[in-house]
């Protein structure tokens, strides 16, 4: 018979010393036991103590404490306990506690004493119980008696009945029963005994887990200096002293210093988890094992369905598990007490069982209506090749996730393709859906390679046409031979839906127009658009953008604005989930923003760009980031915010530089971008360097321009010619007629990719032509500017550029001053250039007027960060005998570094203006933002800077930024 832990057995009714082994904690329970023992010893008052708690909670230690307190004071302590498996004879725990029984004098004369470990062979359980009762009466008459029974839940039913009867019949004797049982034991007879005893005023003692401090002290007592080694494993113990002692014994027997718990093969974690599982009942153990395979959070209903039982059947085993501290219950979900507990438990499950449980769980959740997107990652992990159900679920999940998380959707489609094995048609259809997601997330090379595979061996005509459409949307040339034949095949096949044909035609035209391959001559564009008969909103949107660009090419900018006016409305008609992810929508929105910026409505343009950029960043649509950042940089450049524009262009090119090494002489190009879009970036970089005096940057742009001029792309050649104009003006070099002619063609086209050319660029062309001695070329440029202004009377920037070009050509100071007024505050760089030219014309005749215009131009240049222009005007003032004050050269507020106190670039721009006295509305107008956006940036800046008012903000800015700028 296995005796209770730390409770020594007794024989022949003789008490033996009990070693002191009282655990840390459980002070309240020990105090109650002590009081009952004292009442027994001093008052000869017996009773029943019912000690209950989970396995390993320290019940046996409390029993040992009761014996330890009673035996030295003169009480006789009898100990026994149940054994799991019920393989012992009836009443064995009581018989073991009493030792050999004397023969029944009257009933069985001559019966011998039994030997220890042997049991009477004759007699019924009733007779044995009478013997036990008689023996207990005899012992209790001699001195106080304590009967300690451990593991009552494992006692046989006759023993339980005997205990029930004996506690009642011997109630008047100085006999204290101390019984210990596990909580939630799932034994009806034990539950009945417990209920009856507690009804008759037995004293219950619940043994909870130890608090963390008691556990820490216990570990320190057991391990001493090595106590810290137990820290990673303590969550596995649940505060149960038994588990803590086992852990410390395992650690004490090991050498080395264990680190974090290694759930896969850590023998310590595995041993602790296995012991705790073994202490549970069968149903509770099964519940914990299955729950560990299901995840960190689950419902009772789902757990019952996986186990194949009613929810009510889980009440008892679940109660046992919760009492053992392995799991905890929230409002609606069950969870493991600690992740390491679940990891250690699940490691004990055989992999096939774990896999089977998880698959059943997934099937049940799908049947309950859980969205496939929620379960897709788990299904992808569990599925095996050829699993049709998994392929369908992954494809459905990818469709749901594509608008919000294209990278995740692409991963699901990749996995579905892997599971498809050699099912070529289905695999090709999945690939067709994967292609746009790959391109969206910046994996253009993989997207093109996959598209090449599908186009060459398409499963059907519709899939072939859709892949052709996706290739067209990516820009650039088809990565397959005979591209035109593929387009004709897609447009002519009867099985291809008409909306797909219409969109393929419109997108092809848009792509060619952006790349400079279609010049709209002879009504070719109008004829092509007439072939697109569909009325789908996306096709309508694309056609309007095409017509708008065509109008710009014809210098009908007012008409172009009209065609693009309905872009937001058309986008709203599209599926809100998918619309923003379509390249045609992005290009159309960027184009609309560029037109608004040219029309002087910078605020509306900035709202479109900021919204698109935020969506691309949030959804990880990396393919669109260069386009949105270039558009933002262009608005910043037009607004005279050169440092911020330069940083934005650098950010636009960072992804490309990180992914691909630059080709010789070509510069970095983002995967999937066209040469024309790269040329737009280089033109913007060159303009910034032209104003700031960045020699190295302009040299780099000049090298890229030379490569563009040698290429085959029309747009790139024209852009290269324009950069050559900027370089010549920068270096004071002359240009040939051919160079000026190609640059003039660049201006006449009106746009570069999805970016409008600046209205004031014509002034630079006139200046370059005059500096090169080509007055006829300059005159042609002036006529072009004036004709453009006449065709677009509602756009003041064109009128200002025409007046500026004519005034520069004729050296008319009044026209130049008028141009400065027409440019207004929206275009500070153009206004400053007009004032500078007006001052130069007036310098010979009116030094006072020249000085005032130069000083105003200097203030504007300095405020924009145009150091080269500022130095040039500074020299003009010195020629007039005027020495500008240093403060005048730094009239604009200092711009802090981007990392200043954790503010973003947008927040820094707002703070800079507000700190120098601007109102929210003035800041909004200056930054091309809405007042609401300015207010949001300002609120965030207040939180980051720890200020509460504009006064505090101004003081902090002056102390940390302005003062630093002055010192520098």
mmCIF file of C-alpha atoms in Angstrom, residues 231-558:
data_model
loop_
_atom_site.group_PDB
_atom_site.id
_atom_site.type_symbol
_atom_site.label_atom_id
_atom_site.label_comp_id
_atom_site.label_asym_id
_atom_site.label_seq_id
_atom_site.Cartn_x
_atom_site.Cartn_y
_atom_site.Cartn_z
ATOM 1 C CA UNK A 231 12.283 31.331 -13.139
ATOM 2 C CA UNK A 232 11.573 30.352 -16.790
ATOM 3 C CA UNK A 233 9.726 27.232 -15.638
ATOM 4 C CA UNK A 234 7.627 28.612 -12.789
ATOM 5 C CA UNK A 235 4.606 29.429 -15.031
ATOM 6 C CA UNK A 236 4.398 25.690 -15.721
ATOM 7 C CA UNK A 237 3.899 24.980 -12.015
ATOM 8 C CA UNK A 238 0.795 27.063 -11.495
ATOM 9 C CA UNK A 239 1.807 27.898 -7.932
ATOM 10 C CA UNK A 240 1.383 24.263 -6.817
ATOM 11 C CA UNK A 241 4.013 23.264 -4.255
ATOM 12 C CA UNK A 242 4.193 19.692 -5.531
ATOM 13 C CA UNK A 243 5.011 20.842 -9.046
ATOM 14 C CA UNK A 244 7.504 23.378 -7.704
ATOM 15 C CA UNK A 245 9.270 20.674 -5.659
ATOM 16 C CA UNK A 246 9.448 18.372 -8.663
ATOM 17 C CA UNK A 247 10.848 21.196 -10.772
ATOM 18 C CA UNK A 248 13.510 22.002 -8.202
ATOM 19 C CA UNK A 249 14.476 18.341 -7.919
ATOM 20 C CA UNK A 250 14.877 18.137 -11.701
ATOM 21 C CA UNK A 251 16.948 21.310 -11.824
ATOM 22 C CA UNK A 252 19.093 20.200 -8.900
ATOM 23 C CA UNK A 253 19.980 17.021 -10.758
ATOM 24 C CA UNK A 254 21.036 18.898 -13.889
ATOM 25 C CA UNK A 255 24.315 20.587 -14.677
ATOM 26 C CA UNK A 256 24.701 23.863 -16.519
ATOM 27 C CA UNK A 257 22.495 26.923 -16.531
ATOM 28 C CA UNK A 258 19.177 26.430 -18.322
ATOM 29 C CA UNK A 259 17.807 29.370 -20.264
ATOM 30 C CA UNK A 260 14.357 29.974 -21.617
ATOM 31 C CA UNK A 261 11.890 27.117 -21.821
ATOM 32 C CA UNK A 262 12.381 25.095 -25.002
ATOM 33 C CA UNK A 263 8.957 23.659 -25.500
ATOM 34 C CA UNK A 264 9.942 21.279 -28.259
ATOM 35 C CA UNK A 265 12.529 19.205 -26.416
ATOM 36 C CA UNK A 266 13.203 20.631 -22.972
ATOM 37 C CA UNK A 267 13.208 17.635 -20.592
ATOM 38 C CA UNK A 268 12.486 19.793 -17.549
ATOM 39 C CA UNK A 269 9.448 21.454 -19.103
ATOM 40 C CA UNK A 270 8.252 18.134 -20.462
ATOM 41 C CA UNK A 271 8.613 16.373 -17.099
ATOM 42 C CA UNK A 272 6.739 19.101 -15.209
ATOM 43 C CA UNK A 273 3.943 19.147 -17.772
ATOM 44 C CA UNK A 274 3.695 15.335 -17.840
ATOM 45 C CA UNK A 275 3.453 15.141 -14.047
ATOM 46 C CA UNK A 276 0.695 17.712 -13.906
ATOM 47 C CA UNK A 277 -1.211 15.909 -16.637
ATOM 48 C CA UNK A 278 -0.839 12.569 -14.872
ATOM 49 C CA UNK A 279 -2.390 14.047 -11.745
ATOM 50 C CA UNK A 280 -5.607 14.874 -13.634
ATOM 51 C CA UNK A 281 -8.504 12.548 -14.176
ATOM 52 C CA UNK A 282 -8.837 10.957 -17.575
ATOM 53 C CA UNK A 283 -11.467 13.366 -18.866
ATOM 54 C CA UNK A 284 -9.642 16.422 -17.553
ATOM 55 C CA UNK A 285 -6.390 15.281 -19.095
ATOM 56 C CA UNK A 286 -8.085 14.708 -22.439
ATOM 57 C CA UNK A 287 -9.612 18.169 -22.255
ATOM 58 C CA UNK A 288 -6.255 19.842 -21.607
ATOM 59 C CA UNK A 289 -4.491 17.942 -24.370
ATOM 60 C CA UNK A 290 -7.139 18.733 -26.967
ATOM 61 C CA UNK A 291 -7.314 22.373 -25.846
ATOM 62 C CA UNK A 292 -3.546 22.730 -26.216
ATOM 63 C CA UNK A 293 -3.796 21.763 -29.882
ATOM 64 C CA UNK A 294 -6.581 24.276 -30.542
ATOM 65 C CA UNK A 295 -4.737 27.475 -29.686
ATOM 66 C CA UNK A 296 -4.460 30.084 -26.987
ATOM 67 C CA UNK A 297 -8.131 31.064 -26.796
ATOM 68 C CA UNK A 298 -11.230 28.948 -27.380
ATOM 69 C CA UNK A 299 -14.844 28.677 -26.334
ATOM 70 C CA UNK A 300 -16.468 25.912 -24.313
ATOM 71 C CA UNK A 301 -18.858 25.254 -27.171
ATOM 72 C CA UNK A 302 -16.070 24.744 -29.677
ATOM 73 C CA UNK A 303 -14.117 22.554 -27.265
ATOM 74 C CA UNK A 304 -17.165 20.364 -26.653
ATOM 75 C CA UNK A 305 -17.735 19.925 -30.384
ATOM 76 C CA UNK A 306 -14.129 18.921 -30.983
ATOM 77 C CA UNK A 307 -14.343 16.443 -28.109
ATOM 78 C CA UNK A 308 -17.675 15.177 -29.402
ATOM 79 C CA UNK A 309 -19.644 15.670 -26.193
ATOM 80 C CA UNK A 310 -22.258 17.969 -24.715
ATOM 81 C CA UNK A 311 -21.162 21.180 -23.060
ATOM 82 C CA UNK A 312 -22.608 20.009 -19.748
ATOM 83 C CA UNK A 313 -20.260 17.030 -19.807
ATOM 84 C CA UNK A 314 -17.309 19.404 -19.627
ATOM 85 C CA UNK A 315 -18.342 21.040 -16.373
ATOM 86 C CA UNK A 316 -16.574 18.627 -14.050
ATOM 87 C CA UNK A 317 -13.311 18.096 -16.004
ATOM 88 C CA UNK A 318 -13.148 21.779 -16.830
ATOM 89 C CA UNK A 319 -13.596 22.638 -13.181
ATOM 90 C CA UNK A 320 -10.717 20.319 -12.341
ATOM 91 C CA UNK A 321 -8.497 21.913 -14.949
ATOM 92 C CA UNK A 322 -9.325 25.421 -13.752
ATOM 93 C CA UNK A 323 -8.731 24.412 -10.124
ATOM 94 C CA UNK A 324 -5.374 22.948 -11.106
ATOM 95 C CA UNK A 325 -4.389 26.309 -12.554
ATOM 96 C CA UNK A 326 -3.618 24.932 -16.003
ATOM 97 C CA UNK A 327 -6.215 27.124 -17.679
ATOM 98 C CA UNK A 328 -8.241 30.187 -16.802
ATOM 99 C CA UNK A 329 -11.729 31.276 -17.816
ATOM 100 C CA UNK A 330 -12.546 34.704 -19.174
ATOM 101 C CA UNK A 331 -15.891 36.229 -20.012
ATOM 102 C CA UNK A 332 -16.347 34.141 -23.156
ATOM 103 C CA UNK A 333 -13.134 32.230 -23.759
ATOM 104 C CA UNK A 334 -10.845 29.729 -22.122
ATOM 105 C CA UNK A 335 -7.098 30.274 -22.197
ATOM 106 C CA UNK A 336 -4.027 28.603 -20.788
ATOM 107 C CA UNK A 337 -2.610 30.151 -17.660
ATOM 108 C CA UNK A 338 0.635 30.904 -19.478
ATOM 109 C CA UNK A 339 1.878 30.363 -23.050
ATOM 110 C CA UNK A 340 4.634 28.101 -21.773
ATOM 111 C CA UNK A 341 2.013 25.860 -20.158
ATOM 112 C CA UNK A 342 0.247 25.346 -23.461
ATOM 113 C CA UNK A 343 3.537 24.859 -25.317
ATOM 114 C CA UNK A 344 4.713 22.229 -22.858
ATOM 115 C CA UNK A 345 1.382 20.389 -22.941
ATOM 116 C CA UNK A 346 1.029 20.422 -26.715
ATOM 117 C CA UNK A 347 4.579 19.073 -27.024
ATOM 118 C CA UNK A 348 3.356 15.874 -25.336
ATOM 119 C CA UNK A 349 0.824 15.240 -28.120
ATOM 120 C CA UNK A 350 1.950 13.029 -31.006
ATOM 121 C CA UNK A 351 2.134 15.126 -34.201
ATOM 122 C CA UNK A 352 -0.539 13.091 -36.057
ATOM 123 C CA UNK A 353 -2.979 13.587 -33.191
ATOM 124 C CA UNK A 354 -2.210 17.282 -33.016
ATOM 125 C CA UNK A 355 -2.724 17.630 -36.759
ATOM 126 C CA UNK A 356 -6.003 15.718 -36.676
ATOM 127 C CA UNK A 357 -7.387 17.830 -33.833
ATOM 128 C CA UNK A 358 -6.492 21.084 -35.548
ATOM 129 C CA UNK A 359 -8.069 19.947 -38.822
ATOM 130 C CA UNK A 360 -11.277 19.011 -37.059
ATOM 131 C CA UNK A 361 -11.271 22.383 -35.333
ATOM 132 C CA UNK A 362 -10.858 24.205 -38.641
ATOM 133 C CA UNK A 363 -13.664 22.203 -40.265
ATOM 134 C CA UNK A 364 -16.013 22.982 -37.388
ATOM 135 C CA UNK A 365 -15.222 26.700 -37.467
ATOM 136 C CA UNK A 366 -15.757 26.836 -41.204
ATOM 137 C CA UNK A 367 -19.091 25.044 -40.778
ATOM 138 C CA UNK A 368 -20.036 27.641 -38.158
ATOM 139 C CA UNK A 369 -19.487 30.430 -40.681
ATOM 140 C CA UNK A 370 -16.059 31.690 -39.627
ATOM 141 C CA UNK A 371 -14.684 33.731 -42.579
ATOM 142 C CA UNK A 372 -12.037 31.850 -44.567
ATOM 143 C CA UNK A 373 -9.695 34.834 -44.211
ATOM 144 C CA UNK A 374 -9.557 34.227 -40.458
ATOM 145 C CA UNK A 375 -8.597 30.564 -40.853
ATOM 146 C CA UNK A 376 -6.486 30.750 -43.995
ATOM 147 C CA UNK A 377 -3.095 30.848 -42.286
ATOM 148 C CA UNK A 378 -3.971 27.811 -40.176
ATOM 149 C CA UNK A 379 -5.344 25.946 -43.164
ATOM 150 C CA UNK A 380 -2.237 26.731 -45.192
ATOM 151 C CA UNK A 381 -0.122 25.167 -42.456
ATOM 152 C CA UNK A 382 -2.272 22.049 -42.068
ATOM 153 C CA UNK A 383 -3.157 21.282 -45.682
ATOM 154 C CA UNK A 384 -1.517 18.551 -47.701
ATOM 155 C CA UNK A 385 -0.912 18.524 -51.473
ATOM 156 C CA UNK A 386 -4.071 17.868 -53.399
ATOM 157 C CA UNK A 387 -6.394 19.050 -50.603
ATOM 158 C CA UNK A 388 -9.242 20.468 -52.703
ATOM 159 C CA UNK A 389 -11.064 21.921 -49.740
ATOM 160 C CA UNK A 390 -7.960 23.770 -48.534
ATOM 161 C CA UNK A 391 -7.308 25.164 -52.013
ATOM 162 C CA UNK A 392 -10.833 26.561 -52.243
ATOM 163 C CA UNK A 393 -10.642 28.097 -48.772
ATOM 164 C CA UNK A 394 -7.263 29.706 -49.458
ATOM 165 C CA UNK A 395 -8.488 31.123 -52.753
ATOM 166 C CA UNK A 396 -11.582 32.544 -51.062
ATOM 167 C CA UNK A 397 -9.490 34.024 -48.257
ATOM 168 C CA UNK A 398 -7.151 35.640 -50.781
ATOM 169 C CA UNK A 399 -10.117 37.255 -52.500
ATOM 170 C CA UNK A 400 -11.342 38.682 -49.192
ATOM 171 C CA UNK A 401 -7.918 39.875 -48.066
ATOM 172 C CA UNK A 402 -6.641 41.315 -51.338
ATOM 173 C CA UNK A 403 -8.118 44.814 -50.842
ATOM 174 C CA UNK A 404 -6.793 45.163 -47.305
ATOM 175 C CA UNK A 405 -3.615 43.069 -47.164
ATOM 176 C CA UNK A 406 -2.319 42.150 -50.627
ATOM 177 C CA UNK A 407 0.860 40.609 -49.224
ATOM 178 C CA UNK A 408 -1.132 38.169 -47.078
ATOM 179 C CA UNK A 409 -3.469 37.397 -49.962
ATOM 180 C CA UNK A 410 -0.473 36.691 -52.187
ATOM 181 C CA UNK A 411 0.931 34.270 -49.600
ATOM 182 C CA UNK A 412 -2.370 32.355 -49.522
ATOM 183 C CA UNK A 413 -2.486 32.104 -53.307
ATOM 184 C CA UNK A 414 1.112 30.904 -53.412
ATOM 185 C CA UNK A 415 0.216 28.169 -50.955
ATOM 186 C CA UNK A 416 -2.886 27.247 -52.950
ATOM 187 C CA UNK A 417 -0.719 26.904 -56.044
ATOM 188 C CA UNK A 418 1.658 24.614 -54.136
ATOM 189 C CA UNK A 419 -1.241 22.420 -53.049
ATOM 190 C CA UNK A 420 -2.560 22.248 -56.615
ATOM 191 C CA UNK A 421 0.415 20.100 -57.637
ATOM 192 C CA UNK A 422 0.204 19.361 -61.340
ATOM 193 C CA UNK A 423 -3.358 20.551 -61.952
ATOM 194 C CA UNK A 424 -2.206 22.954 -64.679
ATOM 195 C CA UNK A 425 -5.500 24.750 -65.568
ATOM 196 C CA UNK A 426 -6.402 25.472 -61.982
ATOM 197 C CA UNK A 427 -2.842 26.445 -61.131
ATOM 198 C CA UNK A 428 -2.783 28.903 -64.045
ATOM 199 C CA UNK A 429 -6.043 30.483 -62.919
ATOM 200 C CA UNK A 430 -4.660 30.913 -59.415
ATOM 201 C CA UNK A 431 -1.503 32.400 -60.903
ATOM 202 C CA UNK A 432 -3.586 34.903 -62.846
ATOM 203 C CA UNK A 433 -5.033 36.136 -59.558
ATOM 204 C CA UNK A 434 -1.621 36.171 -57.915
ATOM 205 C CA UNK A 435 0.059 38.333 -60.567
ATOM 206 C CA UNK A 436 -1.526 41.707 -59.655
ATOM 207 C CA UNK A 437 -0.934 41.077 -55.953
ATOM 208 C CA UNK A 438 2.749 40.407 -56.549
ATOM 209 C CA UNK A 439 3.091 43.570 -58.589
ATOM 210 C CA UNK A 440 1.190 45.602 -56.008
ATOM 211 C CA UNK A 441 3.484 44.494 -53.208
ATOM 212 C CA UNK A 442 6.635 45.316 -55.131
ATOM 213 C CA UNK A 443 7.452 41.846 -56.494
ATOM 214 C CA UNK A 444 7.313 42.965 -60.122
ATOM 215 C CA UNK A 445 9.947 40.553 -61.425
ATOM 216 C CA UNK A 446 8.120 37.539 -60.031
ATOM 217 C CA UNK A 447 4.827 38.927 -61.313
ATOM 218 C CA UNK A 448 6.176 39.306 -64.840
ATOM 219 C CA UNK A 449 7.748 35.851 -64.829
ATOM 220 C CA UNK A 450 4.483 34.299 -63.701
ATOM 221 C CA UNK A 451 2.529 36.311 -66.271
ATOM 222 C CA UNK A 452 4.866 35.128 -69.008
ATOM 223 C CA UNK A 453 4.151 31.532 -67.997
ATOM 224 C CA UNK A 454 0.377 32.009 -67.989
ATOM 225 C CA UNK A 455 0.215 33.960 -71.250
ATOM 226 C CA UNK A 456 2.181 31.321 -73.088
ATOM 227 C CA UNK A 457 0.014 28.437 -71.812
ATOM 228 C CA UNK A 458 -3.327 29.989 -70.751
ATOM 229 C CA UNK A 459 -6.055 27.698 -69.403
ATOM 230 C CA UNK A 460 -8.764 29.650 -71.237
ATOM 231 C CA UNK A 461 -9.310 32.829 -73.254
ATOM 232 C CA UNK A 462 -10.697 34.862 -70.349
ATOM 233 C CA UNK A 463 -7.673 34.127 -68.152
ATOM 234 C CA UNK A 464 -5.358 35.001 -71.039
ATOM 235 C CA UNK A 465 -7.093 38.365 -71.504
ATOM 236 C CA UNK A 466 -7.006 39.185 -67.794
ATOM 237 C CA UNK A 467 -3.285 38.453 -67.582
ATOM 238 C CA UNK A 468 -2.699 40.639 -70.639
ATOM 239 C CA UNK A 469 -4.614 43.379 -68.833
ATOM 240 C CA UNK A 470 -2.457 42.985 -65.729
ATOM 241 C CA UNK A 471 0.716 43.160 -67.808
ATOM 242 C CA UNK A 472 -0.560 46.324 -69.428
ATOM 243 C CA UNK A 473 -1.340 47.818 -66.024
ATOM 244 C CA UNK A 474 2.253 47.189 -64.907
ATOM 245 C CA UNK A 475 3.586 49.494 -67.601
ATOM 246 C CA UNK A 476 6.582 48.887 -69.796
ATOM 247 C CA UNK A 477 6.769 46.319 -72.552
ATOM 248 C CA UNK A 478 5.233 42.856 -72.494
ATOM 249 C CA UNK A 479 7.727 40.262 -71.222
ATOM 250 C CA UNK A 480 6.711 37.929 -74.073
ATOM 251 C CA UNK A 481 7.352 37.812 -77.781
ATOM 252 C CA UNK A 482 4.682 39.064 -80.215
ATOM 253 C CA UNK A 483 2.971 41.244 -77.653
ATOM 254 C CA UNK A 484 0.696 42.811 -80.265
ATOM 255 C CA UNK A 485 -0.525 39.379 -81.311
ATOM 256 C CA UNK A 486 -1.444 38.564 -77.722
ATOM 257 C CA UNK A 487 -3.395 41.824 -77.447
ATOM 258 C CA UNK A 488 -5.247 41.206 -80.695
ATOM 259 C CA UNK A 489 -6.066 37.668 -79.580
ATOM 260 C CA UNK A 490 -7.437 38.912 -76.251
ATOM 261 C CA UNK A 491 -9.474 41.684 -77.871
ATOM 262 C CA UNK A 492 -10.911 39.429 -80.564
ATOM 263 C CA UNK A 493 -11.865 36.277 -78.643
ATOM 264 C CA UNK A 494 -15.581 35.761 -78.141
ATOM 265 C CA UNK A 495 -15.209 34.181 -74.689
ATOM 266 C CA UNK A 496 -13.578 37.297 -73.227
ATOM 267 C CA UNK A 497 -16.159 39.510 -71.440
ATOM 268 C CA UNK A 498 -16.703 42.876 -73.112
ATOM 269 C CA UNK A 499 -15.753 44.909 -69.980
ATOM 270 C CA UNK A 500 -12.383 43.149 -69.920
ATOM 271 C CA UNK A 501 -11.844 43.940 -73.607
ATOM 272 C CA UNK A 502 -12.801 47.585 -73.097
ATOM 273 C CA UNK A 503 -10.513 47.969 -70.111
ATOM 274 C CA UNK A 504 -7.652 46.216 -71.892
ATOM 275 C CA UNK A 505 -7.966 48.607 -74.824
ATOM 276 C CA UNK A 506 -8.234 51.710 -72.637
ATOM 277 C CA UNK A 507 -5.387 50.690 -70.353
ATOM 278 C CA UNK A 508 -3.161 49.867 -73.314
ATOM 279 C CA UNK A 509 -3.757 53.354 -74.695
ATOM 280 C CA UNK A 510 -3.150 54.912 -71.286
ATOM 281 C CA UNK A 511 0.085 53.001 -70.832
ATOM 282 C CA UNK A 512 1.332 54.038 -74.257
ATOM 283 C CA UNK A 513 0.316 57.622 -73.715
ATOM 284 C CA UNK A 514 2.166 57.784 -70.398
ATOM 285 C CA UNK A 515 5.240 56.248 -72.025
ATOM 286 C CA UNK A 516 5.156 58.714 -74.928
ATOM 287 C CA UNK A 517 4.424 56.051 -77.523
ATOM 288 C CA UNK A 518 1.136 57.617 -78.689
ATOM 289 C CA UNK A 519 0.977 61.252 -79.795
ATOM 290 C CA UNK A 520 -2.764 61.537 -80.500
ATOM 291 C CA UNK A 521 -2.012 62.793 -84.021
ATOM 292 C CA UNK A 522 -4.782 62.688 -86.586
ATOM 293 C CA UNK A 523 -7.449 61.702 -84.071
ATOM 294 C CA UNK A 524 -5.910 58.261 -83.456
ATOM 295 C CA UNK A 525 -6.760 58.424 -79.779
ATOM 296 C CA UNK A 526 -10.373 59.427 -80.377
ATOM 297 C CA UNK A 527 -10.780 56.597 -82.863
ATOM 298 C CA UNK A 528 -9.322 54.064 -80.468
ATOM 299 C CA UNK A 529 -11.540 55.227 -77.627
ATOM 300 C CA UNK A 530 -14.608 54.934 -79.840
ATOM 301 C CA UNK A 531 -13.932 51.199 -80.095
ATOM 302 C CA UNK A 532 -14.380 50.830 -76.319
ATOM 303 C CA UNK A 533 -18.137 50.375 -76.186
ATOM 304 C CA UNK A 534 -18.551 49.414 -72.531
ATOM 305 C CA UNK A 535 -19.979 51.651 -69.834
ATOM 306 C CA UNK A 536 -18.198 50.148 -66.836
ATOM 307 C CA UNK A 537 -17.139 52.884 -64.344
ATOM 308 C CA UNK A 538 -13.491 51.814 -64.488
ATOM 309 C CA UNK A 539 -13.408 52.020 -68.252
ATOM 310 C CA UNK A 540 -15.194 55.372 -68.133
ATOM 311 C CA UNK A 541 -12.627 56.629 -65.610
ATOM 312 C CA UNK A 542 -9.725 55.495 -67.771
ATOM 313 C CA UNK A 543 -11.173 57.091 -70.893
ATOM 314 C CA UNK A 544 -11.708 60.405 -69.108
ATOM 315 C CA UNK A 545 -8.067 60.368 -67.974
ATOM 316 C CA UNK A 546 -6.965 59.630 -71.529
ATOM 317 C CA UNK A 547 -9.019 62.524 -72.877
ATOM 318 C CA UNK A 548 -7.678 64.780 -70.146
ATOM 319 C CA UNK A 549 -4.078 63.967 -71.062
ATOM 320 C CA UNK A 550 -4.861 64.409 -74.736
ATOM 321 C CA UNK A 551 -6.282 67.849 -73.975
ATOM 322 C CA UNK A 552 -3.098 68.757 -72.116
ATOM 323 C CA UNK A 553 -1.054 67.702 -75.109
ATOM 324 C CA UNK A 554 -3.131 70.155 -77.132
ATOM 325 C CA UNK A 555 -2.622 72.775 -74.388
ATOM 326 C CA UNK A 556 -6.344 72.785 -73.510
ATOM 327 C CA UNK A 557 -5.701 72.668 -69.790
ATOM 328 C CA UNK A 558 -9.111 73.970 -68.806
#
